[in-house]
Amino acid sequence: MTQALFRRNLAWAAARARDDRNYFPDLAAQEAPDYLWIGCADSHLPAHDLTGLAPGQLFVHRNLANLAPAQDSNFLSVLQYALEVLKVRHVIVCGHYGCGGVRAALSGARHGLVDHWLQPVRSLFWRHAEELEAILDVEARVNHLCEHNVIEQVISLAGNPLAHDAWRRGQPLAVHGWIYSIHDGLLRDLETTVSDLHQARALAGAPTGGEPRRKAARTRS
Amino acid sequence: MKQTTEIEEVPMELLAEPLDWFFAEHYRHRQLCQMIDEISAATVFDGERIGRVVAFLAHDLALHVIDEEEDFFPLLRRRCRPEDEVEGVLGMLSAEHRADVAKASQVSDLLKTCLLKETAPGLDPARRKILSEFASQERRHLGLENAVILPIARLRLDADDLATLGRRLAARRGRVLHEPSA
């Protein structure tokens, strides 16, 4: 069965080489990407398709429910490499509506080891329970929690020492929270962009005397 | 000869004015309800009109639910203020969307059966009941959206919000609305 994948791979590589003889040389010669993309393992659309970028122009990290956990060595290694070696200028947390991980966290049912991974999402639901329970439809509730989850990951990144180090070094860095729908393939900006230490502190809840976080961070897509 | 309702097309230029687009779309959905009522009352089979309703439910209604559930409503949730008390209404409308989609699937199935058998749905009281329930449910829903949601949206969404919303509505329909040059 997997032999079919090798046959498809041959056909794909041949088609690329036939259509554009520079496709693979260009890919190999590409400079470091400007973007780190933190997406969901369960998402159906590749990040470079969504953004119209070539595959090498995004550095991609994916896990269940697009989390940015400050204790996960896999994620931290990716983040450190992206910030310190590749020197990406944008970190994008991108969730998707209808996320299976978020749905599982919301269900309250026991799924095994994954429940531990999804515990932060469950806690997030508890924190926003009043608001979320006003949404009677389960799908709409899942979607709203998907948005909250993206924003929460941006907050976590805004408080991450690796990001703080980058800003202290004077490195240009913006952290964004986006979401897309599998039904239309369109990205939505959740307006949580932070691009300096001051905004990061405000977003993480530190007293700065600045504007409220969502309003202050409001950008357009 | 009895006048029959048709579902009008919305001019694509209206995509640049998304709230007017939604209002016009709601009007088309009312025309759909009227058409369903007429089909339900008719005892003569009209395959062409039944086919138009089936197509509308499959494409236009489905797209409209995505427009609202995964774009317009989330944007409103971000923009509305606590005193707008919009959460409860949006929560209820989302539940109604889900019920509409389920009911629309039931309506669509029964109409497809009628198309296959070339029978008028109005001849069967059980089918008439399903059609009439869908139309009533849909009308109530549209009334609430027009009376509550669109006025709040006019108040809370600014020009940039409307421009980006319009661009996404257009993209969903395979069109690109270009940003006005500065």
PDB file of C-alpha atoms in Angstrom, chain A:
ATOM      1  CA  MET A   1       0.000   0.000   0.000  1.00  0.00           C
ATOM      2  CA  THR A   2       2.808   2.429   0.856  1.00  0.00           C
ATOM      3  CA  GLN A   3       4.414   1.621  -2.509  1.00  0.00           C
ATOM      4  CA  ALA A   4       1.692   3.762  -4.023  1.00  0.00           C
ATOM      5  CA  LEU A   5       3.104   6.719  -2.108  1.00  0.00           C
ATOM      6  CA  PHE A   6       6.558   6.168  -3.660  1.00  0.00           C
ATOM      7  CA  ARG A   7       4.974   5.985  -7.112  1.00  0.00           C
ATOM      8  CA  ARG A   8       3.122   9.255  -6.437  1.00  0.00           C
ATOM      9  CA  ASN A   9       6.346  10.786  -5.131  1.00  0.00           C
ATOM     10  CA  LEU A  10       8.146   9.901  -8.369  1.00  0.00           C
ATOM     11  CA  ALA A  11       5.323  11.356 -10.420  1.00  0.00           C
ATOM     12  CA  TRP A  12       5.252  14.522  -8.290  1.00  0.00           C
ATOM     13  CA  ALA A  13       9.031  15.080  -8.407  1.00  0.00           C
ATOM     14  CA  ALA A  14       9.086  14.474 -12.161  1.00  0.00           C
ATOM     15  CA  ALA A  15       6.195  16.900 -12.705  1.00  0.00           C
ATOM     16  CA  ARG A  16       7.915  19.592 -10.634  1.00  0.00           C
ATOM     17  CA  ALA A  17      11.188  19.161 -12.526  1.00  0.00           C
ATOM     18  CA  ARG A  18       9.354  19.183 -15.859  1.00  0.00           C
ATOM     19  CA  ASP A  19       7.270  22.302 -15.044  1.00  0.00           C
ATOM     20  CA  ASP A  20      10.106  24.295 -13.508  1.00  0.00           C
ATOM     21  CA  ARG A  21      13.692  23.061 -13.797  1.00  0.00           C
ATOM     22  CA  ASN A  22      14.710  25.493 -11.048  1.00  0.00           C
ATOM     23  CA  TYR A  23      12.079  24.328  -8.569  1.00  0.00           C
ATOM     24  CA  PHE A  24      14.357  22.094  -6.473  1.00  0.00           C
ATOM     25  CA  PRO A  25      17.555  24.203  -6.887  1.00  0.00           C
ATOM     26  CA  ASP A  26      15.568  27.280  -5.788  1.00  0.00           C
ATOM     27  CA  LEU A  27      14.117  25.398  -2.838  1.00  0.00           C
ATOM     28  CA  ALA A  28      17.578  24.213  -1.773  1.00  0.00           C
ATOM     29  CA  ALA A  29      19.090  27.672  -2.149  1.00  0.00           C
ATOM     30  CA  GLN A  30      16.330  29.406  -0.209  1.00  0.00           C
ATOM     31  CA  GLU A  31      17.374  31.717   2.585  1.00  0.00           C
ATOM     32  CA  ALA A  32      16.127  31.322   6.147  1.00  0.00           C
ATOM     33  CA  PRO A  33      12.364  31.757   6.440  1.00  0.00           C
ATOM     34  CA  ASP A  34      10.854  34.877   7.993  1.00  0.00           C
ATOM     35  CA  TYR A  35       7.982  33.027   9.594  1.00  0.00           C
ATOM     36  CA  LEU A  36       7.522  30.412  12.291  1.00  0.00           C
ATOM     37  CA  TRP A  37       4.105  28.818  11.927  1.00  0.00           C
ATOM     38  CA  ILE A  38       2.594  27.049  14.930  1.00  0.00           C
ATOM     39  CA  GLY A  39      -0.355  25.065  13.655  1.00  0.00           C
ATOM     40  CA  CYS A  40      -2.523  22.126  14.580  1.00  0.00           C
ATOM     41  CA  ALA A  41      -1.470  18.561  13.761  1.00  0.00           C
ATOM     42  CA  ASP A  42      -5.076  17.854  12.827  1.00  0.00           C
ATOM     43  CA  SER A  43      -5.442  20.705  10.340  1.00  0.00           C
ATOM     44  CA  HIS A  44      -6.335  19.844   6.760  1.00  0.00           C
ATOM     45  CA  LEU A  45      -4.589  22.643   4.894  1.00  0.00           C
ATOM     46  CA  PRO A  46      -0.795  23.088   4.722  1.00  0.00           C
ATOM     47  CA  ALA A  47       0.439  26.449   5.991  1.00  0.00           C
ATOM     48  CA  HIS A  48       2.157  27.346   2.731  1.00  0.00           C
ATOM     49  CA  ASP A  49      -1.067  26.739   0.786  1.00  0.00           C
ATOM     50  CA  LEU A  50      -3.009  29.007   3.143  1.00  0.00           C
ATOM     51  CA  THR A  51      -0.459  31.786   2.868  1.00  0.00           C
ATOM     52  CA  GLY A  52       0.492  31.361  -0.766  1.00  0.00           C
ATOM     53  CA  LEU A  53       4.159  30.961   0.207  1.00  0.00           C
ATOM     54  CA  ALA A  54       6.607  28.399  -1.151  1.00  0.00           C
ATOM     55  CA  PRO A  55       7.202  25.459   1.233  1.00  0.00           C
ATOM     56  CA  GLY A  56      10.636  26.668   2.393  1.00  0.00           C
ATOM     57  CA  GLN A  57       9.397  30.137   3.253  1.00  0.00           C
ATOM     58  CA  LEU A  58       7.722  28.969   6.451  1.00  0.00           C
ATOM     59  CA  PHE A  59       9.267  27.135   9.381  1.00  0.00           C
ATOM     60  CA  VAL A  60       6.452  24.932  10.643  1.00  0.00           C
ATOM     61  CA  HIS A  61       5.738  23.384  14.020  1.00  0.00           C
ATOM     62  CA  ARG A  62       2.531  21.427  14.485  1.00  0.00           C
ATOM     63  CA  ASN A  63       0.968  19.746  17.474  1.00  0.00           C
ATOM     64  CA  LEU A  64      -2.492  18.844  18.674  1.00  0.00           C
ATOM     65  CA  ALA A  65      -4.552  22.028  19.157  1.00  0.00           C
ATOM     66  CA  ASN A  66      -1.661  24.348  18.115  1.00  0.00           C
ATOM     67  CA  LEU A  67      -0.321  24.835  21.625  1.00  0.00           C
ATOM     68  CA  ALA A  68       2.768  26.815  22.628  1.00  0.00           C
ATOM     69  CA  PRO A  69       3.481  25.179  26.002  1.00  0.00           C
ATOM     70  CA  ALA A  70       6.300  26.779  27.939  1.00  0.00           C
ATOM     71  CA  GLN A  71       7.361  23.373  29.350  1.00  0.00           C
ATOM     72  CA  ASP A  72       7.419  21.364  26.121  1.00  0.00           C
ATOM     73  CA  SER A  73      11.018  20.742  25.048  1.00  0.00           C
ATOM     74  CA  ASN A  74      10.001  19.939  21.472  1.00  0.00           C
ATOM     75  CA  PHE A  75       8.192  23.234  21.074  1.00  0.00           C
ATOM     76  CA  LEU A  76      10.871  25.201  22.936  1.00  0.00           C
ATOM     77  CA  SER A  77      13.611  23.730  20.743  1.00  0.00           C
ATOM     78  CA  VAL A  78      11.713  24.785  17.630  1.00  0.00           C
ATOM     79  CA  LEU A  79      11.096  28.251  19.049  1.00  0.00           C
ATOM     80  CA  GLN A  80      14.707  28.739  20.087  1.00  0.00           C
ATOM     81  CA  TYR A  81      16.019  27.566  16.716  1.00  0.00           C
ATOM     82  CA  ALA A  82      13.551  29.799  14.894  1.00  0.00           C
ATOM     83  CA  LEU A  83      14.384  32.874  16.956  1.00  0.00           C
ATOM     84  CA  GLU A  84      18.115  32.439  17.483  1.00  0.00           C
ATOM     85  CA  VAL A  85      19.310  30.665  14.351  1.00  0.00           C
ATOM     86  CA  LEU A  86      16.761  31.425  11.638  1.00  0.00           C
ATOM     87  CA  LYS A  87      15.924  34.790  13.216  1.00  0.00           C
ATOM     88  CA  VAL A  88      12.317  34.690  12.039  1.00  0.00           C
ATOM     89  CA  ARG A  89      10.533  38.023  12.167  1.00  0.00           C
ATOM     90  CA  HIS A  90       7.038  36.658  12.691  1.00  0.00           C
ATOM     91  CA  VAL A  91       5.678  33.882  14.872  1.00  0.00           C
ATOM     92  CA  ILE A  92       2.164  32.935  13.822  1.00  0.00           C
ATOM     93  CA  VAL A  93      -0.090  30.809  15.987  1.00  0.00           C
ATOM     94  CA  CYS A  94      -2.772  29.577  13.629  1.00  0.00           C
ATOM     95  CA  GLY A  95      -5.725  27.540  14.821  1.00  0.00           C
ATOM     96  CA  HIS A  96      -8.661  26.284  12.849  1.00  0.00           C
ATOM     97  CA  TYR A  97     -12.392  26.185  13.517  1.00  0.00           C
ATOM     98  CA  GLY A  98     -13.774  22.769  14.390  1.00  0.00           C
ATOM     99  CA  CYS A  99     -10.448  21.678  15.928  1.00  0.00           C
ATOM    100  CA  GLY A 100     -10.673  18.060  17.133  1.00  0.00           C
ATOM    101  CA  GLY A 101      -8.299  18.720  20.025  1.00  0.00           C
ATOM    102  CA  VAL A 102     -10.353  21.642  21.290  1.00  0.00           C
ATOM    103  CA  ARG A 103     -13.535  19.598  20.848  1.00  0.00           C
ATOM    104  CA  ALA A 104     -12.007  16.753  22.877  1.00  0.00           C
ATOM    105  CA  ALA A 105     -11.005  19.165  25.650  1.00  0.00           C
ATOM    106  CA  LEU A 106     -14.516  20.587  25.705  1.00  0.00           C
ATOM    107  CA  SER A 107     -16.254  17.207  25.801  1.00  0.00           C
ATOM    108  CA  GLY A 108     -15.095  16.253  29.290  1.00  0.00           C
ATOM    109  CA  ALA A 109     -14.821  12.610  28.141  1.00  0.00           C
ATOM    110  CA  ARG A 110     -11.666  10.615  28.938  1.00  0.00           C
ATOM    111  CA  HIS A 111      -9.396  10.041  25.920  1.00  0.00           C
ATOM    112  CA  GLY A 112      -6.174   8.834  27.544  1.00  0.00           C
ATOM    113  CA  LEU A 113      -2.750  10.472  27.450  1.00  0.00           C
ATOM    114  CA  VAL A 114      -3.973  13.225  25.168  1.00  0.00           C
ATOM    115  CA  ASP A 115      -6.112  14.562  28.037  1.00  0.00           C
ATOM    116  CA  HIS A 116      -2.899  15.649  29.760  1.00  0.00           C
ATOM    117  CA  TRP A 117      -1.746  17.493  26.643  1.00  0.00           C
ATOM    118  CA  LEU A 118      -5.141  19.164  26.323  1.00  0.00           C
ATOM    119  CA  GLN A 119      -5.435  20.113  29.984  1.00  0.00           C
ATOM    120  CA  PRO A 120      -4.536  23.778  29.295  1.00  0.00           C
ATOM    121  CA  VAL A 121      -7.395  23.972  26.779  1.00  0.00           C
ATOM    122  CA  ARG A 122      -9.778  22.461  29.309  1.00  0.00           C
ATOM    123  CA  SER A 123      -8.644  24.992  31.924  1.00  0.00           C
ATOM    124  CA  LEU A 124      -9.184  27.730  29.371  1.00  0.00           C
ATOM    125  CA  PHE A 125     -12.753  26.518  28.881  1.00  0.00           C
ATOM    126  CA  TRP A 126     -13.355  26.575  32.629  1.00  0.00           C
ATOM    127  CA  ARG A 127     -12.038  30.136  32.804  1.00  0.00           C
ATOM    128  CA  HIS A 128     -14.436  31.243  30.053  1.00  0.00           C
ATOM    129  CA  ALA A 129     -17.262  28.853  30.969  1.00  0.00           C
ATOM    130  CA  GLU A 130     -19.906  31.518  31.533  1.00  0.00           C
ATOM    131  CA  GLU A 131     -19.291  33.147  28.173  1.00  0.00           C
ATOM    132  CA  LEU A 132     -18.975  29.840  26.303  1.00  0.00           C
ATOM    133  CA  GLU A 133     -22.011  28.214  27.876  1.00  0.00           C
ATOM    134  CA  ALA A 134     -24.147  31.095  26.558  1.00  0.00           C
ATOM    135  CA  ILE A 135     -23.481  29.576  23.124  1.00  0.00           C
ATOM    136  CA  LEU A 136     -26.049  26.805  22.944  1.00  0.00           C
ATOM    137  CA  ASP A 137     -24.757  25.228  19.761  1.00  0.00           C
ATOM    138  CA  VAL A 138     -21.819  22.914  20.441  1.00  0.00           C
ATOM    139  CA  GLU A 139     -20.077  23.611  17.127  1.00  0.00           C
ATOM    140  CA  ALA A 140     -20.228  27.370  17.651  1.00  0.00           C
ATOM    141  CA  ARG A 141     -18.966  26.857  21.209  1.00  0.00           C
ATOM    142  CA  VAL A 142     -16.040  24.768  19.947  1.00  0.00           C
ATOM    143  CA  ASN A 143     -15.239  27.470  17.385  1.00  0.00           C
ATOM    144  CA  HIS A 144     -15.263  30.218  19.990  1.00  0.00           C
ATOM    145  CA  LEU A 145     -12.992  28.166  22.244  1.00  0.00           C
ATOM    146  CA  CYS A 146     -10.685  27.632  19.231  1.00  0.00           C
ATOM    147  CA  GLU A 147     -10.309  31.431  19.039  1.00  0.00           C
ATOM    148  CA  HIS A 148      -9.685  31.721  22.775  1.00  0.00           C
ATOM    149  CA  ASN A 149      -7.084  28.973  22.499  1.00  0.00           C
ATOM    150  CA  VAL A 150      -5.143  30.810  19.784  1.00  0.00           C
ATOM    151  CA  ILE A 151      -5.180  34.013  21.833  1.00  0.00           C
ATOM    152  CA  GLU A 152      -4.021  32.077  24.898  1.00  0.00           C
ATOM    153  CA  GLN A 153      -1.052  30.689  22.964  1.00  0.00           C
ATOM    154  CA  VAL A 154      -0.107  34.206  21.829  1.00  0.00           C
ATOM    155  CA  ILE A 155      -0.249  35.290  25.492  1.00  0.00           C
ATOM    156  CA  SER A 156       1.965  32.351  26.410  1.00  0.00           C
ATOM    157  CA  LEU A 157       4.450  33.265  23.666  1.00  0.00           C
ATOM    158  CA  ALA A 158       4.378  36.892  24.742  1.00  0.00           C
ATOM    159  CA  GLY A 159       5.547  35.732  28.160  1.00  0.00           C
ATOM    160  CA  ASN A 160       8.136  33.275  26.856  1.00  0.00           C
ATOM    161  CA  PRO A 161      11.722  34.150  27.874  1.00  0.00           C
ATOM    162  CA  LEU A 162      12.993  33.204  24.405  1.00  0.00           C
ATOM    163  CA  ALA A 163      10.761  35.855  22.833  1.00  0.00           C
ATOM    164  CA  HIS A 164      11.800  38.351  25.518  1.00  0.00           C
ATOM    165  CA  ASP A 165      15.464  37.623  24.733  1.00  0.00           C
ATOM    166  CA  ALA A 166      14.819  38.356  21.055  1.00  0.00           C
ATOM    167  CA  TRP A 167      13.181  41.684  21.829  1.00  0.00           C
ATOM    168  CA  ARG A 168      15.959  42.601  24.247  1.00  0.00           C
ATOM    169  CA  ARG A 169      18.500  41.881  21.508  1.00  0.00           C
ATOM    170  CA  GLY A 170      16.623  44.382  19.344  1.00  0.00           C
ATOM    171  CA  GLN A 171      15.538  41.628  16.962  1.00  0.00           C
ATOM    172  CA  PRO A 172      12.385  42.493  14.982  1.00  0.00           C
ATOM    173  CA  LEU A 173       9.733  40.034  16.091  1.00  0.00           C
ATOM    174  CA  ALA A 174       5.948  40.039  15.978  1.00  0.00           C
ATOM    175  CA  VAL A 175       3.718  37.308  17.404  1.00  0.00           C
ATOM    176  CA  HIS A 176       0.339  36.891  15.725  1.00  0.00           C
ATOM    177  CA  GLY A 177      -2.849  34.935  16.433  1.00  0.00           C
ATOM    178  CA  TRP A 178      -4.805  33.756  13.419  1.00  0.00           C
ATOM    179  CA  ILE A 179      -7.509  31.228  12.680  1.00  0.00           C
ATOM    180  CA  TYR A 180      -8.918  29.698   9.514  1.00  0.00           C
ATOM    181  CA  SER A 181     -11.910  27.677   8.496  1.00  0.00           C
ATOM    182  CA  ILE A 182     -11.657  24.436   6.548  1.00  0.00           C
ATOM    183  CA  HIS A 183     -14.961  25.455   4.924  1.00  0.00           C
ATOM    184  CA  ASP A 184     -13.461  28.392   3.055  1.00  0.00           C
ATOM    185  CA  GLY A 185      -9.667  28.280   3.549  1.00  0.00           C
ATOM    186  CA  LEU A 186      -9.669  31.920   4.663  1.00  0.00           C
ATOM    187  CA  LEU A 187      -7.455  33.268   7.428  1.00  0.00           C
ATOM    188  CA  ARG A 188      -8.874  35.574  10.104  1.00  0.00           C
ATOM    189  CA  ASP A 189      -6.661  37.831  12.197  1.00  0.00           C
ATOM    190  CA  LEU A 190      -7.642  37.579  15.878  1.00  0.00           C
ATOM    191  CA  GLU A 191      -5.975  40.935  16.513  1.00  0.00           C
ATOM    192  CA  THR A 192      -3.594  39.899  19.241  1.00  0.00           C
ATOM    193  CA  THR A 193      -0.359  40.860  17.514  1.00  0.00           C
ATOM    194  CA  VAL A 194       2.463  41.838  19.849  1.00  0.00           C
ATOM    195  CA  SER A 195       5.691  43.240  18.500  1.00  0.00           C
ATOM    196  CA  ASP A 196       7.647  44.510  21.473  1.00  0.00           C
ATOM    197  CA  LEU A 197       8.339  43.790  25.108  1.00  0.00           C
ATOM    198  CA  HIS A 198       5.968  46.488  26.298  1.00  0.00           C
ATOM    199  CA  GLN A 199       3.023  45.008  24.389  1.00  0.00           C
ATOM    200  CA  ALA A 200       4.062  41.528  25.462  1.00  0.00           C
ATOM    201  CA  ARG A 201       3.988  42.508  29.112  1.00  0.00           C
ATOM    202  CA  ALA A 202       0.599  44.164  28.658  1.00  0.00           C
ATOM    203  CA  LEU A 203      -0.768  41.074  26.913  1.00  0.00           C
ATOM    204  CA  ALA A 204       0.570  38.795  29.650  1.00  0.00           C
ATOM    205  CA  GLY A 205      -1.253  40.941  32.218  1.00  0.00           C
ATOM    206  CA  ALA A 206       1.675  42.861  33.677  1.00  0.00           C
ATOM    207  CA  PRO A 207       0.780  46.381  34.871  1.00  0.00           C
ATOM    208  CA  THR A 208       2.077  48.740  32.198  1.00  0.00           C
ATOM    209  CA  GLY A 209      -0.518  51.496  32.149  1.00  0.00           C
ATOM    210  CA  GLY A 210      -1.069  50.709  28.477  1.00  0.00           C
ATOM    211  CA  GLU A 211      -4.290  50.151  26.576  1.00  0.00           C
ATOM    212  CA  PRO A 212      -6.334  46.968  26.995  1.00  0.00           C
ATOM    213  CA  ARG A 213      -4.642  44.197  25.084  1.00  0.00           C
ATOM    214  CA  ARG A 214      -7.126  43.409  22.288  1.00  0.00           C
ATOM    215  CA  LYS A 215      -7.709  47.037  21.395  1.00  0.00           C
ATOM    216  CA  ALA A 216      -4.049  47.946  21.601  1.00  0.00           C
ATOM    217  CA  ALA A 217      -3.017  45.019  19.479  1.00  0.00           C
ATOM    218  CA  ARG A 218      -5.725  45.483  16.866  1.00  0.00           C
ATOM    219  CA  THR A 219      -4.476  44.973  13.364  1.00  0.00           C
ATOM    220  CA  ARG A 220      -6.202  44.135  10.125  1.00  0.00           C
ATOM    221  CA  SER A 221      -6.082  41.151   7.859  1.00  0.00           C
TER     222      SER A 221
END
